[in-house]
PDB file of C-alpha atoms in Angstrom:
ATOM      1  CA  UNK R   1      70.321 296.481  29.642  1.00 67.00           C
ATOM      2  CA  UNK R   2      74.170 295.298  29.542  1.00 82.00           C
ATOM      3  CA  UNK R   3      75.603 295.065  33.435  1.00 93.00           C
ATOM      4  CA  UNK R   4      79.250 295.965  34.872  1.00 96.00           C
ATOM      5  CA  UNK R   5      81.532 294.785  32.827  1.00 97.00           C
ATOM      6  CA  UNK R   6      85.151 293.874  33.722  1.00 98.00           C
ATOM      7  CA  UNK R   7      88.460 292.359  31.540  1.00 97.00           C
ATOM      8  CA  UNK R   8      90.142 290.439  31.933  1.00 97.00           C
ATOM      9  CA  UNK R   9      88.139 288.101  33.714  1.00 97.00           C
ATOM     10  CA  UNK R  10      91.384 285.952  34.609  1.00 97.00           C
ATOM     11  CA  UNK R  11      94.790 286.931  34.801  1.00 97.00           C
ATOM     12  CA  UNK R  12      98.195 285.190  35.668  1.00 98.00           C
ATOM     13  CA  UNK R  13     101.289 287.289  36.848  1.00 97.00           C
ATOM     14  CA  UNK R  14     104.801 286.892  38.194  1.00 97.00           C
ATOM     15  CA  UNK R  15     105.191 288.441  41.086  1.00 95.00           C
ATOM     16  CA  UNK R  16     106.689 292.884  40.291  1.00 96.00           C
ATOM     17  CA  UNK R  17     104.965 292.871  36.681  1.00 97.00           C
ATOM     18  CA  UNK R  18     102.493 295.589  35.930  1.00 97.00           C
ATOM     19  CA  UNK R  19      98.578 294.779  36.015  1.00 98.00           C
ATOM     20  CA  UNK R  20      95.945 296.593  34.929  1.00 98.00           C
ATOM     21  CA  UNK R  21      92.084 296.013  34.984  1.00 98.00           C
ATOM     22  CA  UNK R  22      89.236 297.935  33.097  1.00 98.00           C
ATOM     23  CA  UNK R  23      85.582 297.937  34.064  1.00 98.00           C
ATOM     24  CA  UNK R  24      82.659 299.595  31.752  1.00 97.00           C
ATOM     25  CA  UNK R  25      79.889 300.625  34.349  1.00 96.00           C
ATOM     26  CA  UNK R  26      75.780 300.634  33.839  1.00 94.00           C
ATOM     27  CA  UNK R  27      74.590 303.289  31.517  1.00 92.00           C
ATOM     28  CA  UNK R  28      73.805 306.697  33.618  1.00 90.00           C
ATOM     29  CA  UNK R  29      75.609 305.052  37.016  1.00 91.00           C
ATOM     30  CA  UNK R  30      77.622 307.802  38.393  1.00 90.00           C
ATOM     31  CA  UNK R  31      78.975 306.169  41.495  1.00 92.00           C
ATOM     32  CA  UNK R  32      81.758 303.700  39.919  1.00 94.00           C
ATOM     33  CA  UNK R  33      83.443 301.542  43.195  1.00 95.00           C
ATOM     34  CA  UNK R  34      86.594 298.909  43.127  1.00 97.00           C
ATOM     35  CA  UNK R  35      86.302 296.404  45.098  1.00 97.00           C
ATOM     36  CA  UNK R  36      89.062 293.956  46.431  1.00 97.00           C
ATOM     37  CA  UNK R  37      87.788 290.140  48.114  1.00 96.00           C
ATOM     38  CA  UNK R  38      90.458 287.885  49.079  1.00 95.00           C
ATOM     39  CA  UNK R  39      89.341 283.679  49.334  1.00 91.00           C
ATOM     40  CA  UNK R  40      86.638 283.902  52.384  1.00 90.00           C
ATOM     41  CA  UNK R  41      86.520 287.321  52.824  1.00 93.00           C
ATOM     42  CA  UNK R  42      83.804 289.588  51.773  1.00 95.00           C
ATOM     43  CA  UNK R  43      84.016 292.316  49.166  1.00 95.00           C
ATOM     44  CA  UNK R  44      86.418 294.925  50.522  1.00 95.00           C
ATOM     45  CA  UNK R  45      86.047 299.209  49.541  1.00 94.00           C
ATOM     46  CA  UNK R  46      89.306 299.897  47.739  1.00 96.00           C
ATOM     47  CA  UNK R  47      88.123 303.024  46.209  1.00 96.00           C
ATOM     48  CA  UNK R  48      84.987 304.947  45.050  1.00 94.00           C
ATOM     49  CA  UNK R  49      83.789 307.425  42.120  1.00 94.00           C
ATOM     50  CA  UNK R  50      81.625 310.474  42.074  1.00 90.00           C
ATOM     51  CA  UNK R  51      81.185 310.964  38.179  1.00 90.00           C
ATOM     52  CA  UNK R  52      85.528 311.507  37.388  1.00 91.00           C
ATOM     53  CA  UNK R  53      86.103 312.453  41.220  1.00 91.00           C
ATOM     54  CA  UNK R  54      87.334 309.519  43.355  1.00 93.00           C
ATOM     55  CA  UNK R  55      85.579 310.659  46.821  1.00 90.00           C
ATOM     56  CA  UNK R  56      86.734 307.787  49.043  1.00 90.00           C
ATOM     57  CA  UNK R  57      90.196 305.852  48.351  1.00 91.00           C
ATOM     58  CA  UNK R  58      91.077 305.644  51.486  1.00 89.00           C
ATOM     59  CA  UNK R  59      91.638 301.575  51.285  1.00 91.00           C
ATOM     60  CA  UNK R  60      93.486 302.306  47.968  1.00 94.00           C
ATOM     61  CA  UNK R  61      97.046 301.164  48.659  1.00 92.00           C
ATOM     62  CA  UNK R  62      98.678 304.350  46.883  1.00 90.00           C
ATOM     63  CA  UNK R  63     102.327 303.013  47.119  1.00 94.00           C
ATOM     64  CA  UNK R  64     101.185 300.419  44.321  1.00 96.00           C
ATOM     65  CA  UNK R  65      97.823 300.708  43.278  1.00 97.00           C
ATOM     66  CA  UNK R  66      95.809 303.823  41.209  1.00 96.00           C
ATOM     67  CA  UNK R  67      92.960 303.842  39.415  1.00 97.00           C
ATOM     68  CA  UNK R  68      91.432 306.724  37.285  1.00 95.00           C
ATOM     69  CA  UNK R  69      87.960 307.405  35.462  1.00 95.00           C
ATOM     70  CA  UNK R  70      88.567 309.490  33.007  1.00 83.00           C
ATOM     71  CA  UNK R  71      85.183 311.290  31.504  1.00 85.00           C
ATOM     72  CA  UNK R  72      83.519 309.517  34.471  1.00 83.00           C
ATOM     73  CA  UNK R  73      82.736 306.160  32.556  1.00 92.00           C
ATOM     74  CA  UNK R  74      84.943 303.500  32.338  1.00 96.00           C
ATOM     75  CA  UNK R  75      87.517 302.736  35.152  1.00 97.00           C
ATOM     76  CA  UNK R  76      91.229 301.176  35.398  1.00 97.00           C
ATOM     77  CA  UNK R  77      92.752 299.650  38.498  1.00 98.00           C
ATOM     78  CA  UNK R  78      96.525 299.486  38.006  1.00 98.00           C
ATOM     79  CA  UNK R  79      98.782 297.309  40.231  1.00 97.00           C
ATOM     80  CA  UNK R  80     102.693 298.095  39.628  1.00 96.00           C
ATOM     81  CA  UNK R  81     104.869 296.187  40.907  1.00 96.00           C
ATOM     82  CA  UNK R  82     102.074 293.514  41.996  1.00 96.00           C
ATOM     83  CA  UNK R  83     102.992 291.122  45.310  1.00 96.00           C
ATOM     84  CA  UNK R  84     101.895 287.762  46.058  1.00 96.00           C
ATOM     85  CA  UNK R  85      99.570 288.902  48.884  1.00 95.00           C
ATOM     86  CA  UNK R  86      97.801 291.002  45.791  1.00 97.00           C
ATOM     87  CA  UNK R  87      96.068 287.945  44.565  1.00 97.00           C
ATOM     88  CA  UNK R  88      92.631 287.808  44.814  1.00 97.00           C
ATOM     89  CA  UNK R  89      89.269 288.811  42.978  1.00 97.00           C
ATOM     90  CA  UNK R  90      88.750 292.992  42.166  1.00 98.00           C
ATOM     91  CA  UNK R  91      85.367 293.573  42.320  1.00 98.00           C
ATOM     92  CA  UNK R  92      83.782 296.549  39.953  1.00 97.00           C
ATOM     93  CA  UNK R  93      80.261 298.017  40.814  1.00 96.00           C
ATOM     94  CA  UNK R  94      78.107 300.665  40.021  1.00 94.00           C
ATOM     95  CA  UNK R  95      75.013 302.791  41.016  1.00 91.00           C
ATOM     96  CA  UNK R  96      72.833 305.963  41.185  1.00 85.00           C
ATOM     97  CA  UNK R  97      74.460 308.465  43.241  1.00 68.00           C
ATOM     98  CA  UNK R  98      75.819 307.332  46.552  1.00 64.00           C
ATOM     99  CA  UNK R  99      74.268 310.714  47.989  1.00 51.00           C
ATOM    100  CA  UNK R 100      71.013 310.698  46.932  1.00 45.00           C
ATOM    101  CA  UNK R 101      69.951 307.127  47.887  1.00 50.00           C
ATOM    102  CA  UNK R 102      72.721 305.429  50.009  1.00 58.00           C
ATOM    103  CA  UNK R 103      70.523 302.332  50.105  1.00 68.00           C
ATOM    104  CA  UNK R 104      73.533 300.508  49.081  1.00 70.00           C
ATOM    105  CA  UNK R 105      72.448 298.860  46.503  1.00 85.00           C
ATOM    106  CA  UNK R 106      75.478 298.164  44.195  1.00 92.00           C
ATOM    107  CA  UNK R 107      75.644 296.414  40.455  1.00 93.00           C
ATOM    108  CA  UNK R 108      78.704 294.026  40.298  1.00 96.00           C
ATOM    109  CA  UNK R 109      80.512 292.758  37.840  1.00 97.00           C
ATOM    110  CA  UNK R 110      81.730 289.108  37.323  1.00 96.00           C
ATOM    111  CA  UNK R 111      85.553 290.325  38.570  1.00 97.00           C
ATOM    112  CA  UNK R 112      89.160 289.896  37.762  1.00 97.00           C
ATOM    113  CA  UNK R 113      90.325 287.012  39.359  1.00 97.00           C
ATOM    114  CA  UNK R 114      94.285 287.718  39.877  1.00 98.00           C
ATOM    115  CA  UNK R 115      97.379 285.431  40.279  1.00 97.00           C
ATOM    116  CA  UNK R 116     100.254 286.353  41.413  1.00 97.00           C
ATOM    117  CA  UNK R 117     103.497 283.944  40.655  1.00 96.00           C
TER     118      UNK R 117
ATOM    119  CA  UNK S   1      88.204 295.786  63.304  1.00 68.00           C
ATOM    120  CA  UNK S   2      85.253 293.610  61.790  1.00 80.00           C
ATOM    121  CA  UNK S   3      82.202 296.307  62.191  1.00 92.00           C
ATOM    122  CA  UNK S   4      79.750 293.428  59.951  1.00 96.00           C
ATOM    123  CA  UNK S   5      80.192 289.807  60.965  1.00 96.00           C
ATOM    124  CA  UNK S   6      78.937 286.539  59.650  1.00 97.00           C
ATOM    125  CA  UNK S   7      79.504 283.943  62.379  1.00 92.00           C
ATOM    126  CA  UNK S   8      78.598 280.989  60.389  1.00 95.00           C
ATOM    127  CA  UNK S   9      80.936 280.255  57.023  1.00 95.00           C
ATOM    128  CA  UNK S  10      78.494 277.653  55.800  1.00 97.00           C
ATOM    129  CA  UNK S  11      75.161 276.418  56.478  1.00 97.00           C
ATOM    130  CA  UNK S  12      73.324 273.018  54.856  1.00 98.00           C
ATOM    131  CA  UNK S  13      69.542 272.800  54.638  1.00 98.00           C
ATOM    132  CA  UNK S  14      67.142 270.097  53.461  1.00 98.00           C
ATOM    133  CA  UNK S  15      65.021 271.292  50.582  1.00 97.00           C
ATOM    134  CA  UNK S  16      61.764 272.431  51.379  1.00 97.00           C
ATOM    135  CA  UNK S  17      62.843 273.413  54.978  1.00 98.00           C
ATOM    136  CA  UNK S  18      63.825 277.162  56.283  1.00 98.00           C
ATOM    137  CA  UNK S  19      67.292 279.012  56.238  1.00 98.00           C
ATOM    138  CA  UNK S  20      68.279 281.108  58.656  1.00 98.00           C
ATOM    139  CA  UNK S  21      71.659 283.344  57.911  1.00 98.00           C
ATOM    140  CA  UNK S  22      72.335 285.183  60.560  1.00 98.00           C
ATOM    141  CA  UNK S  23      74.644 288.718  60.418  1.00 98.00           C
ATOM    142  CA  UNK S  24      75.948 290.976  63.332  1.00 97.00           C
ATOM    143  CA  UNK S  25      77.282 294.210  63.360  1.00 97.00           C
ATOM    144  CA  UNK S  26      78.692 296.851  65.953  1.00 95.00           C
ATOM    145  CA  UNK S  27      78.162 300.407  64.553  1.00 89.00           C
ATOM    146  CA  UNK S  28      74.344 301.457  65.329  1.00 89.00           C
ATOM    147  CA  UNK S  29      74.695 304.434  63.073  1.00 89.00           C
ATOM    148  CA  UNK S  30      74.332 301.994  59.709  1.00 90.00           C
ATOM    149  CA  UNK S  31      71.640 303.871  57.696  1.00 87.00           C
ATOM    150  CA  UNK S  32      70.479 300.372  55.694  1.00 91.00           C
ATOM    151  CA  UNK S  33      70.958 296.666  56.086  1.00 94.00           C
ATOM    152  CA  UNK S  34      71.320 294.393  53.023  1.00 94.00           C
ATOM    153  CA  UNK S  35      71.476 290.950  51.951  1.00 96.00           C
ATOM    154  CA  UNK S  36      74.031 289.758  48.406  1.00 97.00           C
ATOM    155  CA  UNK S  37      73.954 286.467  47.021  1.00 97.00           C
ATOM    156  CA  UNK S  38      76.764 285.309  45.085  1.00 96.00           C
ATOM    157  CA  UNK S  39      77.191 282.359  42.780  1.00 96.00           C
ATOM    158  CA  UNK S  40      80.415 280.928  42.018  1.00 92.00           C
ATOM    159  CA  UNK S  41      82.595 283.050  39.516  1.00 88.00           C
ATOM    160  CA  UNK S  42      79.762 285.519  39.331  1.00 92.00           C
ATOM    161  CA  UNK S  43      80.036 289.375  41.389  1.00 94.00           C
ATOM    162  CA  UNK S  44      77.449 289.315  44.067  1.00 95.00           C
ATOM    163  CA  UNK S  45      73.720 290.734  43.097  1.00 95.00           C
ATOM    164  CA  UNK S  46      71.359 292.152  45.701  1.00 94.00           C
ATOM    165  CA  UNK S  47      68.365 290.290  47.536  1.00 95.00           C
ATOM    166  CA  UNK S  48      66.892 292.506  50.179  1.00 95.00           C
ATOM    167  CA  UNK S  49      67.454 295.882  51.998  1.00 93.00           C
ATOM    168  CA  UNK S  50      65.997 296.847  55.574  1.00 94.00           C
ATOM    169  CA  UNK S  51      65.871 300.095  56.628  1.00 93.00           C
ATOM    170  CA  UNK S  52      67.601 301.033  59.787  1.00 93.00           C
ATOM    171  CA  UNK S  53      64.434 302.104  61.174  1.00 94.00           C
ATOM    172  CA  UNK S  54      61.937 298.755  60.065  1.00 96.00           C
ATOM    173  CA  UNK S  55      62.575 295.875  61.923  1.00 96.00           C
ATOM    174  CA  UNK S  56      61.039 293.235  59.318  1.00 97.00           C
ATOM    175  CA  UNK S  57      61.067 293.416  55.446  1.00 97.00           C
ATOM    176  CA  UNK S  58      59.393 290.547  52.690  1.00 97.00           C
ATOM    177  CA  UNK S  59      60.073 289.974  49.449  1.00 96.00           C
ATOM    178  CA  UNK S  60      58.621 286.780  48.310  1.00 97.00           C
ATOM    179  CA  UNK S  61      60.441 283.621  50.328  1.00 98.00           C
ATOM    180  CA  UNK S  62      62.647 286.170  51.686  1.00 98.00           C
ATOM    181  CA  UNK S  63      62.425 287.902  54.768  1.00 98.00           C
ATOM    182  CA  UNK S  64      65.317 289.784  56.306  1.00 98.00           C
ATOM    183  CA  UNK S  65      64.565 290.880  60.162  1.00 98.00           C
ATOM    184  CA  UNK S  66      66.181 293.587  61.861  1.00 98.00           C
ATOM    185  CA  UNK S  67      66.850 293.440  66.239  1.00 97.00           C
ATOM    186  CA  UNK S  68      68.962 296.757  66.844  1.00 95.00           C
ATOM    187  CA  UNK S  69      69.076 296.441  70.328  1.00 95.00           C
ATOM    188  CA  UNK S  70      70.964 293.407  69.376  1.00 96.00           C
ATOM    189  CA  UNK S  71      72.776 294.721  66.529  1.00 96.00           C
ATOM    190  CA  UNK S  72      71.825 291.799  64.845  1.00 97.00           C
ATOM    191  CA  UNK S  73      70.437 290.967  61.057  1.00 97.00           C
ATOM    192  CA  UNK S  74      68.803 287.305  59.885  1.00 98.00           C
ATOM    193  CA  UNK S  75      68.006 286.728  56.220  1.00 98.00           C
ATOM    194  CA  UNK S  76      64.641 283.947  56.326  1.00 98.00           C
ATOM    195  CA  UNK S  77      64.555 281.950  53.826  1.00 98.00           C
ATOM    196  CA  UNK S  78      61.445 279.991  52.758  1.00 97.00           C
ATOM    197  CA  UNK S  79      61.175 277.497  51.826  1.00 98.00           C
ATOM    198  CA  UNK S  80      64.676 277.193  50.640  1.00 98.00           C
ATOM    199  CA  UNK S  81      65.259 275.837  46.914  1.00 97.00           C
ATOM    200  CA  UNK S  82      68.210 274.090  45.370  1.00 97.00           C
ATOM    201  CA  UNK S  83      68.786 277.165  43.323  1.00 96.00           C
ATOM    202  CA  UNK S  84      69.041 279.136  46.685  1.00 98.00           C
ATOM    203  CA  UNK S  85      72.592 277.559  47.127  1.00 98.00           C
ATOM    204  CA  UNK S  86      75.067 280.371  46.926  1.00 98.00           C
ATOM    205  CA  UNK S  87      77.055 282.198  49.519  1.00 97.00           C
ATOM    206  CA  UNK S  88      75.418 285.093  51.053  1.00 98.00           C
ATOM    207  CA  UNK S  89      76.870 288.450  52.449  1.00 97.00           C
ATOM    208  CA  UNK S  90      75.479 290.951  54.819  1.00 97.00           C
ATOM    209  CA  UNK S  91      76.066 294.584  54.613  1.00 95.00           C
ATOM    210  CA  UNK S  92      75.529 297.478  56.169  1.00 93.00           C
ATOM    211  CA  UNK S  93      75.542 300.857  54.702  1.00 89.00           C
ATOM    212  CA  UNK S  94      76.542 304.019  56.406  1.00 81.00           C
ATOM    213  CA  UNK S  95      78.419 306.422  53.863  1.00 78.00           C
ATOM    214  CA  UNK S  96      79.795 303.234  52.469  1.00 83.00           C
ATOM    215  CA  UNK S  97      78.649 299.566  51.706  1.00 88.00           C
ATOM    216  CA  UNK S  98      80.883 297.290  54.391  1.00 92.00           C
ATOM    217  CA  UNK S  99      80.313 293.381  54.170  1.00 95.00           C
ATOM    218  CA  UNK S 100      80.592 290.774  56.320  1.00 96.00           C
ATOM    219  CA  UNK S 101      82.456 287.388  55.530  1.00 96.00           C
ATOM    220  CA  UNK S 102      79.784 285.550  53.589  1.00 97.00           C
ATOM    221  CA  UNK S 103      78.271 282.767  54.695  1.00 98.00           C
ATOM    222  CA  UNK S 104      77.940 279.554  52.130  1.00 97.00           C
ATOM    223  CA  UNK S 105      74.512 277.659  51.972  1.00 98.00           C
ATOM    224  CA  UNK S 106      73.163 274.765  50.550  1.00 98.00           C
ATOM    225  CA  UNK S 107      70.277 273.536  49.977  1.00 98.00           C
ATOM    226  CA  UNK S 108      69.935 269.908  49.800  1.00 96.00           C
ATOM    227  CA  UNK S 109      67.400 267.781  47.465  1.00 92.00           C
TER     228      UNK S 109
END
C-alpha cells in the first residue's frame, strides 16, 4: 500500500515568490493534516481535513498561507508572498477519522523541505 | 505555551544497554499518549500509544509508561539497537496530535 506522498520534496525560493506544495494521502484516509516543523522543533498543527472540510486551521497563518482539498483527496499548501522565517519542513499526514478513533495515530509523509532566499 | 515537553534534545547509549526518553506534559485532559520515531529526511512513523487511562504498555523492546500524577511519559527501550538511532517525539492527543521537541538518540556499537 503506497504512503503520504508529498512534492516537491525540496524547494529553493527568494524571499515574496509564490510556493505551493501538494500531498496525495493513504487510500480511504479522510482526516488529511499539514504540518509545519522548524530545525529542533517538533511537528507543528497548521491545519486539518474532515473529507473537503478543513475543521481546525486555526495555526494556519491566513494572511499568507491557504490550503484546499478539493474532492477530499489530495491537498495544496500555498505560501504567497513566502518570508524568510517560512523556511522549514511542511509535514503532510493522514488517517481514519479523527472522531472515531482519536488515538492519534497519523501517516506522514517524507515533507517539503523549504528555503527561503 | 509548551503543553508536551522533551527535556532532553539528545541522548547516547551503548548498544545492548536500555534507553530511557523521557516526555512531560501539563494538560491532564490528553485522551492518548504516543511515541514517533523519525529518521533523517524521512516524516516521523508511529511506535507506541498509551491510553490515558493504562499506566504501562509493551510492544516488543518497547515499553512506554504512563505516571499522571506526574504528568509524565518514558518510552523504555530494550535493549537498544544501532538501528534504534533516530530522534523521537512524544505526543499527546486531545482533539489534536501536539508534539513535544524531539529528543535525538543514539545508540552506540
Amino acid at each position: 500500500e503506497a504512503g503520504v506522498v508529498q512534492s516537491p520534496r525540496y524547494k529553493i525560493i527568494e524571499k515574496k515568490q509564490p510556493v505551493a506544495f501538494w500531498c496525495n494521502p493513504i487510500s480511504g484516509h479522510n482526516t488529511l493534516y499539514w504540518y509545519l516543523q522548524n530545525l529542533g522543533q517538533g511537528p507543528e498543527l497548521l491545519i486539518r481535513y474532515e473529507n473537503e472540510e478543513a475543521v481546525d486551521d486555526s495555526q494556519l497563518p491566513k494572511d499568507r498561507f491557504s490550503a484546499e482539498r478539493l474532492k477530499g483527496v489530495d491537498s495544496t499548501l500555498k505560501i504567497q508572498p513566502a518570508e524568510l522565517g517560512d523556511s522549514a519542513v511542511y509535514l503532510c499526514a493522514s488517517s481514519l477519522s479523527w472522531g472515531s478513533s482519536g488515538t492519534g495515530e497519523l501517516f506522514f509523509g517524507e515533507g517539503s523541505r523549504l528555503t527561503v532566499l | 505555551d509548551q503543553q508536551v515537553k522533551q527535556n532532553s534534545p539528545s541522548l547516547s547509549v551503548q548498544e545492548g544497554r536500555i534507553s530511557i526518553l523521557n516526555c512531560d506534559y501539563t494538560n491532564s485532559m490528553f485522551d492518548y499518549f504516543l511515541w514517533y520515531k523519525k529518521y533523517p529526511a524521512e516524516g516521523p512513523t508511529f511506535l507506541i500509544s498509551i491510553s490515558s487511562i493504562k499506566d504501562k504498555n509493551e510492544d516488543g523492546r518497547f515499553t512506554v509508561f504512563l505516571n499522571k500524577s506526574a504528568k509524565h511519559l518514558s518510552l523504555h527501550i530494550v535493549p537498544s539497537q544501532p538501528g534504534d538511532s533516530a530522534v523521537y517525539f512524544c505526543a499527546a492527543a486531545g482533539g489534536k496530535l501536539i508534539f513535544g521537541q524531539g529528543t535525538e538518540l543514539s545508540v552506540k556499537p
